[in-house]
PDB file of C-alpha atoms and ligand atoms in Angstrom:
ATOM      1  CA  UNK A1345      30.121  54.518 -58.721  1.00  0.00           C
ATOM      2  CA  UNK A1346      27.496  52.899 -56.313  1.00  0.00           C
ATOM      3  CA  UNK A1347      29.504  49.821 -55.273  1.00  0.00           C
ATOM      4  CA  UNK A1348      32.901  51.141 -54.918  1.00  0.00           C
ATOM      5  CA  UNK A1349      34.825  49.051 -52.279  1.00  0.00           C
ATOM      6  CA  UNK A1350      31.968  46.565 -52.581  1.00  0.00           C
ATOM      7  CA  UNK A1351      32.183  42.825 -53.808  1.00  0.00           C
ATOM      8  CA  UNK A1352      29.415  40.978 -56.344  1.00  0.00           C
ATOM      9  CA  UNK A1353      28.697  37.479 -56.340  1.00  0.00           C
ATOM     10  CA  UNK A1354      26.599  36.510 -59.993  1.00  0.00           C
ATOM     11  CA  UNK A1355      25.627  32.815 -61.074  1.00  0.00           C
ATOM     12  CA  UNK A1356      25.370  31.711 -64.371  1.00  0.00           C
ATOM     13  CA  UNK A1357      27.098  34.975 -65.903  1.00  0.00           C
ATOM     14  CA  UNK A1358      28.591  33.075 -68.655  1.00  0.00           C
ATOM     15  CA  UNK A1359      26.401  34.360 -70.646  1.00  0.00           C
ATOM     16  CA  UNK A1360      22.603  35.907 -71.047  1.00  0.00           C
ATOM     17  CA  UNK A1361      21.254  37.841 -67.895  1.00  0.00           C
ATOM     18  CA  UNK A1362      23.975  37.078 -65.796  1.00  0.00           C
ATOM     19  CA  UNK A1363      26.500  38.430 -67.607  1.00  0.00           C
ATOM     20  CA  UNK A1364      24.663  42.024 -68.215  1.00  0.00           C
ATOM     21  CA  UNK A1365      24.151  41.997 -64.595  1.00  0.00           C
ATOM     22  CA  UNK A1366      28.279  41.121 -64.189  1.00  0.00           C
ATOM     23  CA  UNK A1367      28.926  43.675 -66.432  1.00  0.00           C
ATOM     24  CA  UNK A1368      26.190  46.265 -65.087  1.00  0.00           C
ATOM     25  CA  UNK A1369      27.791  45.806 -61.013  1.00  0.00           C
ATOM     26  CA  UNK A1370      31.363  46.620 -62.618  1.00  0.00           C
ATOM     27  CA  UNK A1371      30.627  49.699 -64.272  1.00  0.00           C
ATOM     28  CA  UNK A1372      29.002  50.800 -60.847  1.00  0.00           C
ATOM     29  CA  UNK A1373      32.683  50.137 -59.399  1.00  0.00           C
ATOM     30  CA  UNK A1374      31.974  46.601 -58.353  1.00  0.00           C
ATOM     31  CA  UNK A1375      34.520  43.358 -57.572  1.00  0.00           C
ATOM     32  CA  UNK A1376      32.957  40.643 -59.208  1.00  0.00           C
ATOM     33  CA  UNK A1377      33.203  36.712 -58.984  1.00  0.00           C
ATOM     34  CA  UNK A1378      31.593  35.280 -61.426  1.00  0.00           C
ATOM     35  CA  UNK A1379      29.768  31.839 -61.760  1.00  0.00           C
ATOM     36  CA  UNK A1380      28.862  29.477 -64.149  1.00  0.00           C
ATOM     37  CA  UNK A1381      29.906  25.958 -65.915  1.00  0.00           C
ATOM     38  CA  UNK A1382      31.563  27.391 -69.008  1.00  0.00           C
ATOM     39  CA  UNK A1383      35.121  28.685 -67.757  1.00  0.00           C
ATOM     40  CA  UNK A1384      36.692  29.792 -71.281  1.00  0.00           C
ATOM     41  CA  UNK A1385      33.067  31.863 -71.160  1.00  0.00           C
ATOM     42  CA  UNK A1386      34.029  33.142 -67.422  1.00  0.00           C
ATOM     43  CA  UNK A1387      37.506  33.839 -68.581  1.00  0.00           C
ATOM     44  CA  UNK A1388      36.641  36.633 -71.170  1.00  0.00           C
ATOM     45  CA  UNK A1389      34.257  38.204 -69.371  1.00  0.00           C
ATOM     46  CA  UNK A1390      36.595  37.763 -66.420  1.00  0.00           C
ATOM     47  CA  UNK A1391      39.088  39.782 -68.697  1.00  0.00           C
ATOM     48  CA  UNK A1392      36.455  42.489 -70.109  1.00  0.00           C
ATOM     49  CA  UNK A1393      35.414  43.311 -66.029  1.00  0.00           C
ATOM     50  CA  UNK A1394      39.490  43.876 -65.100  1.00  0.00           C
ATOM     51  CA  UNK A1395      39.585  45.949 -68.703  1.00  0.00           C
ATOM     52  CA  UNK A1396      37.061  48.435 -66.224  1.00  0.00           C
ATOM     53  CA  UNK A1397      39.761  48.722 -63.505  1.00  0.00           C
ATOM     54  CA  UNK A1398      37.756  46.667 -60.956  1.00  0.00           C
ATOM     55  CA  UNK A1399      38.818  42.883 -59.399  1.00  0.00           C
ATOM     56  CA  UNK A1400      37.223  40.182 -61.129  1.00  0.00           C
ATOM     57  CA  UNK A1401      37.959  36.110 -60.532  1.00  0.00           C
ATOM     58  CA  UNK A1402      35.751  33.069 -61.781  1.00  0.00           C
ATOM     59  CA  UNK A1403      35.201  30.038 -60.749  1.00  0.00           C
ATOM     60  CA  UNK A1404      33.526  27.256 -62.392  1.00  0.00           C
ATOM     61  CA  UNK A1405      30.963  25.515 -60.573  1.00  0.00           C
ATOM     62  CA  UNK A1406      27.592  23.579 -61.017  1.00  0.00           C
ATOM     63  CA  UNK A1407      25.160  25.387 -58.334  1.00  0.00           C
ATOM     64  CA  UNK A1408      23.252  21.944 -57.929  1.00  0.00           C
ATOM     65  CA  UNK A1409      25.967  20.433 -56.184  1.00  0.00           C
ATOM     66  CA  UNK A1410      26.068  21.528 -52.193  1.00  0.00           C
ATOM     67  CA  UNK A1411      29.705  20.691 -51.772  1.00  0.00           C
ATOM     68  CA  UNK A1412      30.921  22.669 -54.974  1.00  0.00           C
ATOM     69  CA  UNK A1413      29.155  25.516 -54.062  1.00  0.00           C
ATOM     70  CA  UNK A1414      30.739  25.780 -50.545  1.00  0.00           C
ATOM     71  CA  UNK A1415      34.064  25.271 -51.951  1.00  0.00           C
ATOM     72  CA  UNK A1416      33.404  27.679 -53.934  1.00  0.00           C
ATOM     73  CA  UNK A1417      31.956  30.254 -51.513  1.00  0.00           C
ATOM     74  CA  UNK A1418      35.435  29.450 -49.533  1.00  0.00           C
ATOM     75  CA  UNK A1419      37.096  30.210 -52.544  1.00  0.00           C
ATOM     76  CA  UNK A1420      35.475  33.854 -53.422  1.00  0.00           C
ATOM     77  CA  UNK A1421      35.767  35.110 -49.341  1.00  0.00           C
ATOM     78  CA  UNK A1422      39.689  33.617 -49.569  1.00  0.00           C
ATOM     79  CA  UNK A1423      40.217  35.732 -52.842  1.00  0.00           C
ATOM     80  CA  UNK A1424      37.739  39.150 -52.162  1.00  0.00           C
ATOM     81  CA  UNK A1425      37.132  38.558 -48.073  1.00  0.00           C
ATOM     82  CA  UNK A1426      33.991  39.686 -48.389  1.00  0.00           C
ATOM     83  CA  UNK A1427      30.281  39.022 -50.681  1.00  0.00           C
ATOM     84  CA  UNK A1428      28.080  41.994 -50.251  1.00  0.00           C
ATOM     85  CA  UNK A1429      25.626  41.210 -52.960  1.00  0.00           C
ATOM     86  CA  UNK A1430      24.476  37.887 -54.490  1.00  0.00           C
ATOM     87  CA  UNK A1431      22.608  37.075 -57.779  1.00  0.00           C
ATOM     88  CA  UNK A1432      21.027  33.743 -58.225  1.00  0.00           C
ATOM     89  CA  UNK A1433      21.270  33.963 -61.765  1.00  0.00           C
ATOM     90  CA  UNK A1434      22.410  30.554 -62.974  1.00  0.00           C
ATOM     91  CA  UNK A1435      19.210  28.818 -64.462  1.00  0.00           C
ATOM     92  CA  UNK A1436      17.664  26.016 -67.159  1.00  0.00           C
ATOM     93  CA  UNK A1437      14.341  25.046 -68.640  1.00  0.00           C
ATOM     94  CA  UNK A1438      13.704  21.409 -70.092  1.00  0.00           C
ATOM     95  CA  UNK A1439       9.992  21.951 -71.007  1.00  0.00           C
ATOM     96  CA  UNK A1440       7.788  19.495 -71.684  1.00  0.00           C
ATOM     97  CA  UNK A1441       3.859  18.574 -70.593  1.00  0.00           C
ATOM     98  CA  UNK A1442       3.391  16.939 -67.558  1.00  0.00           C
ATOM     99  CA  UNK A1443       2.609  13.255 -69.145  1.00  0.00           C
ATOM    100  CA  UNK A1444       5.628  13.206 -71.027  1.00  0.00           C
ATOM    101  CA  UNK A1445       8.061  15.390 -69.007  1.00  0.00           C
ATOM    102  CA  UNK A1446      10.966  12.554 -67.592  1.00  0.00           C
ATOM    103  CA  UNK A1447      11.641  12.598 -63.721  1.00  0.00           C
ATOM    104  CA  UNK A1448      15.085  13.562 -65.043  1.00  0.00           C
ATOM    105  CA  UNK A1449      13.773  16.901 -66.293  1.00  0.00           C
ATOM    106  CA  UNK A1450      11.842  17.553 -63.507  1.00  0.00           C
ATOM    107  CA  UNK A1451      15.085  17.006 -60.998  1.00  0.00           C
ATOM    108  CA  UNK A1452      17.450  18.691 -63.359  1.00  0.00           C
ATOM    109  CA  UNK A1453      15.143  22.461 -62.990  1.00  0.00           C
ATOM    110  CA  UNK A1454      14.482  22.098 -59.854  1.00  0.00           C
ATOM    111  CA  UNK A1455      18.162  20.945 -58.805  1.00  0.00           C
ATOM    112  CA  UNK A1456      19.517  23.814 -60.886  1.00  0.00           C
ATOM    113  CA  UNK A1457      17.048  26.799 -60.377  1.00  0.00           C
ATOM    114  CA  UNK A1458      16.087  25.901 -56.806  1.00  0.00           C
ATOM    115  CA  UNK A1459      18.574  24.096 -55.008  1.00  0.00           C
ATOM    116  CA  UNK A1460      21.009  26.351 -56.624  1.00  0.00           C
ATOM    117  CA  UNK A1461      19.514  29.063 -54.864  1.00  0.00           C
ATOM    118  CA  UNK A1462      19.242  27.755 -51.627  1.00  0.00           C
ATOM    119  CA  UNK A1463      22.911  26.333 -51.966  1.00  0.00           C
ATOM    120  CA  UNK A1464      24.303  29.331 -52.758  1.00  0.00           C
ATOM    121  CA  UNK A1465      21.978  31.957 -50.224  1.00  0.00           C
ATOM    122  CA  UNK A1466      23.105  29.369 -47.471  1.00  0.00           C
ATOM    123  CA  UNK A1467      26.841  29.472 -47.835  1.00  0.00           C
ATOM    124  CA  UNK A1468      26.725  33.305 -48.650  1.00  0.00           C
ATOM    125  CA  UNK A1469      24.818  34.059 -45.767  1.00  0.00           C
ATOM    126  CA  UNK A1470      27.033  32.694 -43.221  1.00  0.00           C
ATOM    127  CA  UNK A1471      29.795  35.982 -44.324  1.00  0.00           C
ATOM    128  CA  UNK A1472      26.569  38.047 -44.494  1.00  0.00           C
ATOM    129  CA  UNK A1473      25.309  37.489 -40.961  1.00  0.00           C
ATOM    130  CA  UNK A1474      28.985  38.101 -39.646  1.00  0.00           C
ATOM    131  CA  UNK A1475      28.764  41.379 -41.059  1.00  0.00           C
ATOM    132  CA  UNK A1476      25.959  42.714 -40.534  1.00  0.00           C
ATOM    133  CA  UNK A1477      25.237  43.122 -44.189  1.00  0.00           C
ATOM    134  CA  UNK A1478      24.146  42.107 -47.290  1.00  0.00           C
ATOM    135  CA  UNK A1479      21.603  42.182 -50.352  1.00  0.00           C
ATOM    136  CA  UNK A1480      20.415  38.707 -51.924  1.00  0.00           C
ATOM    137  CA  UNK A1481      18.734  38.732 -55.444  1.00  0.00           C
ATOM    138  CA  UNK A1482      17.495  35.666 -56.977  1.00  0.00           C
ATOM    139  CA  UNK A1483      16.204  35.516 -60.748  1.00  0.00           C
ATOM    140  CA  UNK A1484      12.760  34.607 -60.618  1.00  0.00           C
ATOM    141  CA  UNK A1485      10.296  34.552 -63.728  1.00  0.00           C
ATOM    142  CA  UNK A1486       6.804  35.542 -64.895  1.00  0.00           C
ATOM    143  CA  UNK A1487       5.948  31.919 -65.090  1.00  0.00           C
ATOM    144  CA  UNK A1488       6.424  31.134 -61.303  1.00  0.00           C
ATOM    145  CA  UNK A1489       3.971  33.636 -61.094  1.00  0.00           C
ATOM    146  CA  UNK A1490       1.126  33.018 -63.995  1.00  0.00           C
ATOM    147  CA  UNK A1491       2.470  29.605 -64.910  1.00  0.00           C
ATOM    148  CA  UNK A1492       2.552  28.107 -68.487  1.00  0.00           C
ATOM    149  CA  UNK A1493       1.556  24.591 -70.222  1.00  0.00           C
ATOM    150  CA  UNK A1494       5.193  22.947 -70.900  1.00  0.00           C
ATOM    151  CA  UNK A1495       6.724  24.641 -68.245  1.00  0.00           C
ATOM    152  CA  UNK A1496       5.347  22.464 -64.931  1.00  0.00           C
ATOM    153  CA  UNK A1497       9.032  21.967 -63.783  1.00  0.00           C
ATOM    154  CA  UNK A1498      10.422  25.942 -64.822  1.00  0.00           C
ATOM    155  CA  UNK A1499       7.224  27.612 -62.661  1.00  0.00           C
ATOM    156  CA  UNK A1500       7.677  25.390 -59.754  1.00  0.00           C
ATOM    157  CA  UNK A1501      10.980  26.247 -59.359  1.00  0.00           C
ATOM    158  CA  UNK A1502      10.421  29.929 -59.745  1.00  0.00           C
ATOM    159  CA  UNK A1503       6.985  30.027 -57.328  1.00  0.00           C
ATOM    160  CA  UNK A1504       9.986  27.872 -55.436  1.00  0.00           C
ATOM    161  CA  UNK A1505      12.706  30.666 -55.585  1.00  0.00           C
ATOM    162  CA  UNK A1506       9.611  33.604 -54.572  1.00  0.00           C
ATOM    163  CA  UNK A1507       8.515  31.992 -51.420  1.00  0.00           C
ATOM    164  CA  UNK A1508      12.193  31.087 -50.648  1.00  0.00           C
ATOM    165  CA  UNK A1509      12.729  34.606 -50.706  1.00  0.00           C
ATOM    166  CA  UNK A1510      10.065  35.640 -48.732  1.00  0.00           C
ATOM    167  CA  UNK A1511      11.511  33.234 -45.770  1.00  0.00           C
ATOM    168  CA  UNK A1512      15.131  33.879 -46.208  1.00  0.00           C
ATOM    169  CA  UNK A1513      13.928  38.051 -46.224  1.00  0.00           C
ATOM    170  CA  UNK A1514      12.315  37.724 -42.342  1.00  0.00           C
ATOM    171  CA  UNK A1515      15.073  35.361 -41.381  1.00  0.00           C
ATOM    172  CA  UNK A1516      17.845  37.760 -42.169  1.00  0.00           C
ATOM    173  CA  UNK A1517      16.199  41.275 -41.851  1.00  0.00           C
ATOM    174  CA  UNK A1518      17.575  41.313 -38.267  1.00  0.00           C
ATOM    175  CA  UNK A1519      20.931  41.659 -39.668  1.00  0.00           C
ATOM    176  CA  UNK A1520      20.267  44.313 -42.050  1.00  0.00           C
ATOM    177  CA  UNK A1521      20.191  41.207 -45.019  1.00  0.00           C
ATOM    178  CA  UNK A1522      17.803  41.744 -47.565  1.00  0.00           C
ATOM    179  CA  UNK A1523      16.599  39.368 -50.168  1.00  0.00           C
ATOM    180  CA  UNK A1524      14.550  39.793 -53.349  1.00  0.00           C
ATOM    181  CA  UNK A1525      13.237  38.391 -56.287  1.00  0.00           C
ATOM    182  CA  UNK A1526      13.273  39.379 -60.019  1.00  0.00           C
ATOM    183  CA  UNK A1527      10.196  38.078 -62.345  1.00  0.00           C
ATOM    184  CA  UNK A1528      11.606  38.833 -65.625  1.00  0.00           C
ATOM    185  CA  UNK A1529       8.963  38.231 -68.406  1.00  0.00           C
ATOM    186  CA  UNK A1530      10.633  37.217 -72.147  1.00  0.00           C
ATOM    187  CA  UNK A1531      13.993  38.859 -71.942  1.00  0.00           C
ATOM    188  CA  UNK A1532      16.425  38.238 -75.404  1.00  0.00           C
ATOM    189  CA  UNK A1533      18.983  35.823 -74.409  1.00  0.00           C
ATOM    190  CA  UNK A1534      19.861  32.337 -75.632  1.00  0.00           C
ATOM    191  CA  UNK A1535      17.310  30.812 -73.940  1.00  0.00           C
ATOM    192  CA  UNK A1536      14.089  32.799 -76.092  1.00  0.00           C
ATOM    193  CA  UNK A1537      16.329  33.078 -78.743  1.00  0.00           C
ATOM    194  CA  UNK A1538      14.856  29.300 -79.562  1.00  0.00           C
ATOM    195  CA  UNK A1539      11.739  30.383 -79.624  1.00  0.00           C
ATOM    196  CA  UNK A1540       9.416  29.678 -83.448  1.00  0.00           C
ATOM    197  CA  UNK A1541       8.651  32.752 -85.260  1.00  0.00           C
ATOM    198  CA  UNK A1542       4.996  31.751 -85.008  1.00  0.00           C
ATOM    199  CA  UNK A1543       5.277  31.812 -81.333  1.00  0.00           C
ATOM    200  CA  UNK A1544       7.318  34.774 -80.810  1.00  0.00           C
ATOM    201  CA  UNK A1545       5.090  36.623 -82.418  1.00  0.00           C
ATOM    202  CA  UNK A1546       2.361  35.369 -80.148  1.00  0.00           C
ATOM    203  CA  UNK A1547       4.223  36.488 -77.088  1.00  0.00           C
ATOM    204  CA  UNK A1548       5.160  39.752 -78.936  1.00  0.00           C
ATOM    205  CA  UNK A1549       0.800  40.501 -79.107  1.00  0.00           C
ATOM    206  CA  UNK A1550       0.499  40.009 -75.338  1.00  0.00           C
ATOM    207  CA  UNK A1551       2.768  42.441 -73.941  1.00  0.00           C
ATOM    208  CA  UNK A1552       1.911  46.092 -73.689  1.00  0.00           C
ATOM    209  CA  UNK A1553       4.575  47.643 -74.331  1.00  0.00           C
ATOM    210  CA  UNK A1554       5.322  45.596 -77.786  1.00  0.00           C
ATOM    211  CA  UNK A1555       8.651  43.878 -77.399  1.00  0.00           C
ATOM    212  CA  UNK A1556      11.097  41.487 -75.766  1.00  0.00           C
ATOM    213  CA  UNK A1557      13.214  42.817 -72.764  1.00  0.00           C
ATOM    214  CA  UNK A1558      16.652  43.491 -73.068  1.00  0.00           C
ATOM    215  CA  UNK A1559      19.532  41.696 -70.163  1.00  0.00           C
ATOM    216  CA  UNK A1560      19.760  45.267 -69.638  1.00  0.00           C
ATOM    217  CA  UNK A1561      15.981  45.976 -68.128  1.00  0.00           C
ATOM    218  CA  UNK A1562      16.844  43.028 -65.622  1.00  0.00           C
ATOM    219  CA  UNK A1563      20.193  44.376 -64.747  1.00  0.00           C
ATOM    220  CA  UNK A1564      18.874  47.654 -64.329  1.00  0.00           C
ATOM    221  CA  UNK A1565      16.812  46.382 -61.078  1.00  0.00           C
ATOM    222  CA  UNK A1566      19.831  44.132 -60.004  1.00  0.00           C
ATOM    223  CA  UNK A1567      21.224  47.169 -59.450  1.00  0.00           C
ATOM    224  CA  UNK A1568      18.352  49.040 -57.818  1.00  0.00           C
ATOM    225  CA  UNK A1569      17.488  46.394 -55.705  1.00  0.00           C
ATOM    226  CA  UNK A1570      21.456  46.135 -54.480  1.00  0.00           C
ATOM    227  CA  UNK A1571      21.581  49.948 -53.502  1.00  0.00           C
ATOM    228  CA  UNK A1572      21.358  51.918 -50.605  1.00  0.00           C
ATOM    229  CA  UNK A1573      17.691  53.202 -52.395  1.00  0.00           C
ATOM    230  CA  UNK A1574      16.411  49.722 -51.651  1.00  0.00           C
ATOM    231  CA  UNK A1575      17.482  49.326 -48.246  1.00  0.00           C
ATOM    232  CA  UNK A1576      14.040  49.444 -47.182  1.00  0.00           C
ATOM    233  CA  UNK A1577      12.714  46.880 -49.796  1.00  0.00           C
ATOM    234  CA  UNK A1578      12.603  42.939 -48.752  1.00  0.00           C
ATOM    235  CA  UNK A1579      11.338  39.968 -49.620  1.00  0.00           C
ATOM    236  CA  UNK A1580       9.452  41.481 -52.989  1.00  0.00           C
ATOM    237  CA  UNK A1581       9.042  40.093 -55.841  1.00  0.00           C
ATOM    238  CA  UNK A1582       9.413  42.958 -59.341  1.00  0.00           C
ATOM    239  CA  UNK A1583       8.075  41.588 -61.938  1.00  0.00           C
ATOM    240  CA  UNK A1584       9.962  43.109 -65.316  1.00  0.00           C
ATOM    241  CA  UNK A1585       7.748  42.117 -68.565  1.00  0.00           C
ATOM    242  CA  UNK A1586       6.847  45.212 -70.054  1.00  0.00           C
ATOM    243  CA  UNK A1587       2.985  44.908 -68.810  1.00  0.00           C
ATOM    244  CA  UNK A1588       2.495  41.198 -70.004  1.00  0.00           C
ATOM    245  CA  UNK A1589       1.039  39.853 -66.588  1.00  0.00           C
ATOM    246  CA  UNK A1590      -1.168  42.877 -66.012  1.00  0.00           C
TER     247      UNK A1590
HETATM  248  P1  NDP B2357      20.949  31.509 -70.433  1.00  0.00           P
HETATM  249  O1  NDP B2357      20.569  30.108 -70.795  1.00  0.00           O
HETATM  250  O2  NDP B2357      21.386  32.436 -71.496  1.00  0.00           O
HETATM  251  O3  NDP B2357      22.052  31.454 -69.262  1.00  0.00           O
HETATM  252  C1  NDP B2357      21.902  30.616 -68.157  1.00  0.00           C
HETATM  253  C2  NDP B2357      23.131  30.734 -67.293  1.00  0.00           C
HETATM  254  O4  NDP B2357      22.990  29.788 -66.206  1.00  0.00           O
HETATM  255  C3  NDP B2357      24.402  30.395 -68.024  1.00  0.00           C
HETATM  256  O5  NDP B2357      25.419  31.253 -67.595  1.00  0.00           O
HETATM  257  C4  NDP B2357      24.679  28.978 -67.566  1.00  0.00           C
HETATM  258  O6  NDP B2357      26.059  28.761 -67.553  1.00  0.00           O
HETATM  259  C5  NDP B2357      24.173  29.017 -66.139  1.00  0.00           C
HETATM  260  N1  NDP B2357      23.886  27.693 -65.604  1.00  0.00           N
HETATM  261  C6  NDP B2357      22.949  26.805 -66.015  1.00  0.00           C
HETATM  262  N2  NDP B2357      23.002  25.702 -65.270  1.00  0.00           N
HETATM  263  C7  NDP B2357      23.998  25.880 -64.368  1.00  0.00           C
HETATM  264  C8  NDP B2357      24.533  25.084 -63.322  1.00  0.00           C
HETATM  265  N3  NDP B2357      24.064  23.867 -63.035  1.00  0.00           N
HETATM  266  N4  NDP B2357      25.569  25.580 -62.604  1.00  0.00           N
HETATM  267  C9  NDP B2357      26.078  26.802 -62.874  1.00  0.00           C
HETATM  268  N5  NDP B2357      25.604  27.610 -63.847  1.00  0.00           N
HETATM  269  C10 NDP B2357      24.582  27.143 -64.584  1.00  0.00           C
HETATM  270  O7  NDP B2357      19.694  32.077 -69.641  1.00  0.00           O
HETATM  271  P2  NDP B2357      19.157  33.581 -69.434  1.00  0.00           P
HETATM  272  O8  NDP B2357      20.276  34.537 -69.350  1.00  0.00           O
HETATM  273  O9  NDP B2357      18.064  33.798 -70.387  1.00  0.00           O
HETATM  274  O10 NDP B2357      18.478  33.391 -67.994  1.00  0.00           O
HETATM  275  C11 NDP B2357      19.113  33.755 -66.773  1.00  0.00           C
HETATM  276  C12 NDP B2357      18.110  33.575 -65.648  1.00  0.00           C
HETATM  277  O11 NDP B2357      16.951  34.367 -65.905  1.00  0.00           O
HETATM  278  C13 NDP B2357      17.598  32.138 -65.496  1.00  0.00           C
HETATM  279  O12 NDP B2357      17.416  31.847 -64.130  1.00  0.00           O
HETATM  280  C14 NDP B2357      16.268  32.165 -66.214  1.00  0.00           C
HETATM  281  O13 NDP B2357      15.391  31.175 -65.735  1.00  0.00           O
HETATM  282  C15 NDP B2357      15.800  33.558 -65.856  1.00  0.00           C
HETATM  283  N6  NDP B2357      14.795  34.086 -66.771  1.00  0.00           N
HETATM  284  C16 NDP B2357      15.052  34.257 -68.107  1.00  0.00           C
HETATM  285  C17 NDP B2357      14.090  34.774 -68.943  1.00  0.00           C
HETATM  286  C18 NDP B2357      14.339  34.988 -70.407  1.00  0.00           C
HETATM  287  O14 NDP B2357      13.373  35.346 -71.086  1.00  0.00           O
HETATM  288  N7  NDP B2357      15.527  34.812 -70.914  1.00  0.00           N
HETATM  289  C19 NDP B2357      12.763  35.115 -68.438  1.00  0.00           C
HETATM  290  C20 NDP B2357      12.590  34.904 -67.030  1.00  0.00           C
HETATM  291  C21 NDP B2357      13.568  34.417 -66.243  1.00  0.00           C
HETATM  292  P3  NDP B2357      26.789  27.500 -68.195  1.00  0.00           P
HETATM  293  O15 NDP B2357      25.797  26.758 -69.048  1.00  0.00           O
HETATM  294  O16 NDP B2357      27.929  28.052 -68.911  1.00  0.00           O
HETATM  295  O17 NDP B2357      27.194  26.759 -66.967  1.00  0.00           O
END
């Protein structure tokens, strides 16, 4: 039980990623709050956490929106008093080439998978700095790293969330607050699960290791990154595609 005692803040764990990582945190002994839009989603998952024995609310909560998520920060340190560990989880694509991608779709990623994370490392790190303490992990991807036709808005966002991490790690290393970024490659979820035969099998020919992630590979450094083994580690950036960027 690595985070006995210890209180877990996920995004977006309706579903995908961020609810193996939910899930992952409270089998280590974690409290969780959970984080997303869909609250009938939150709810079960809400109920499968408590099944483990641990303390589990949700909240539902669009991380775009400054003012929700400080309410909702409020909220979680009211209910749990404390946030230990965050996971900027909660994210969307809208892909498109540049000349036809809409200004909406450009605002909507970056509102969502950047401003979410800065929203949410900003009101968590308030309680973090006032104790001394704290590990901040924010979902990155392969393609803020390589890049990808279609995906201008997604792999700004994602450069946006490494260097944002890079900042936010020499800001708060003085408090013994680390931050780091995941670079997951193609993971199974909902969101590849739209991907065309034809194309999947494409992807499937350029990574080394010859198949898809599982949520479970990314949860699996959520949890590494979150321990006392990585208390040295800040500001990084682990890329998790089985060998596709080599
Ligand atoms: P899913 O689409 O399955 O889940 C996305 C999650 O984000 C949902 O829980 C969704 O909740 C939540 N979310 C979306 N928008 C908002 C919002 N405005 N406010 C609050 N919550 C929101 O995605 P994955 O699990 O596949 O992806 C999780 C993260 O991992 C994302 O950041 C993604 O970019 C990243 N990633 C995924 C890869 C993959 O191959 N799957 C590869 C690399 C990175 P709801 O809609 O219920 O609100």
């Amino acid at each position: 039980m690595k985070f006995k005692n210890e209180t877990v803040l996920i995004t977006g764990a309706t579903r995908g990623i961020g609810k193996a990582i939910a899930l992952a945190f409270a089998k280590e002994g974690a409290d969780v709050a959970l984080v997303g839009r869909n609250e009938a989603a939150l709810q079960q998952i809400s109920d499968e956490i408590k099944a483990l024995g641990r303390e589990c609310s949700f909240f539902g909560c669009d991380v775009a929106n400054s003012q929700n998520v400080q309410e909702t920060v409020n909220k979680i340190l009211d209910k749990h008093s404390r946030i230990d560990i965050l996971v900027n989880n909660a994210g969307i694509t809208r892909d498109n080439l540049l000349l036809r991608m809409s200004e909406n779709d450009w605002d909507d990623v970056i509102g969502t998978n950047l401003k979410g994370v800065f929203n949410f490392t900003k009101a968590v790190s308030r309680a973090m700095l006032k104790a001394k303490k704290g590990k901040i992990i924010s979902i990155a991807s392969i393609i803020g790293i390589t890049g990808n036709a279609g995906q201008a808005n997604y792999a700004a966002s994602k450069a946006g969330i490494i260097g944002f991490t890079k900042s936010v790690a020499k800001e708060l290393a003085s408090r013994g607050i680390t931050a780091n970024a995941i670079a997951p490659g193609y993971i199974e979820t909902e969101m590849t699960g739209q991907l065309k035969d034809e194309l999947r099998e494409g992807i499937l020919k350029m990574i080394p290791l010859g198949r898809l992630g599982t949520v479970e590979d990314v949860a699996n450094i959520s949890l590494f990154l979150a321990s006392k083994e990585a208390d040295y580690i800040t500001g990084q950036t682990i890329v998790v595609d089985g060998g596709m960027a080599i």
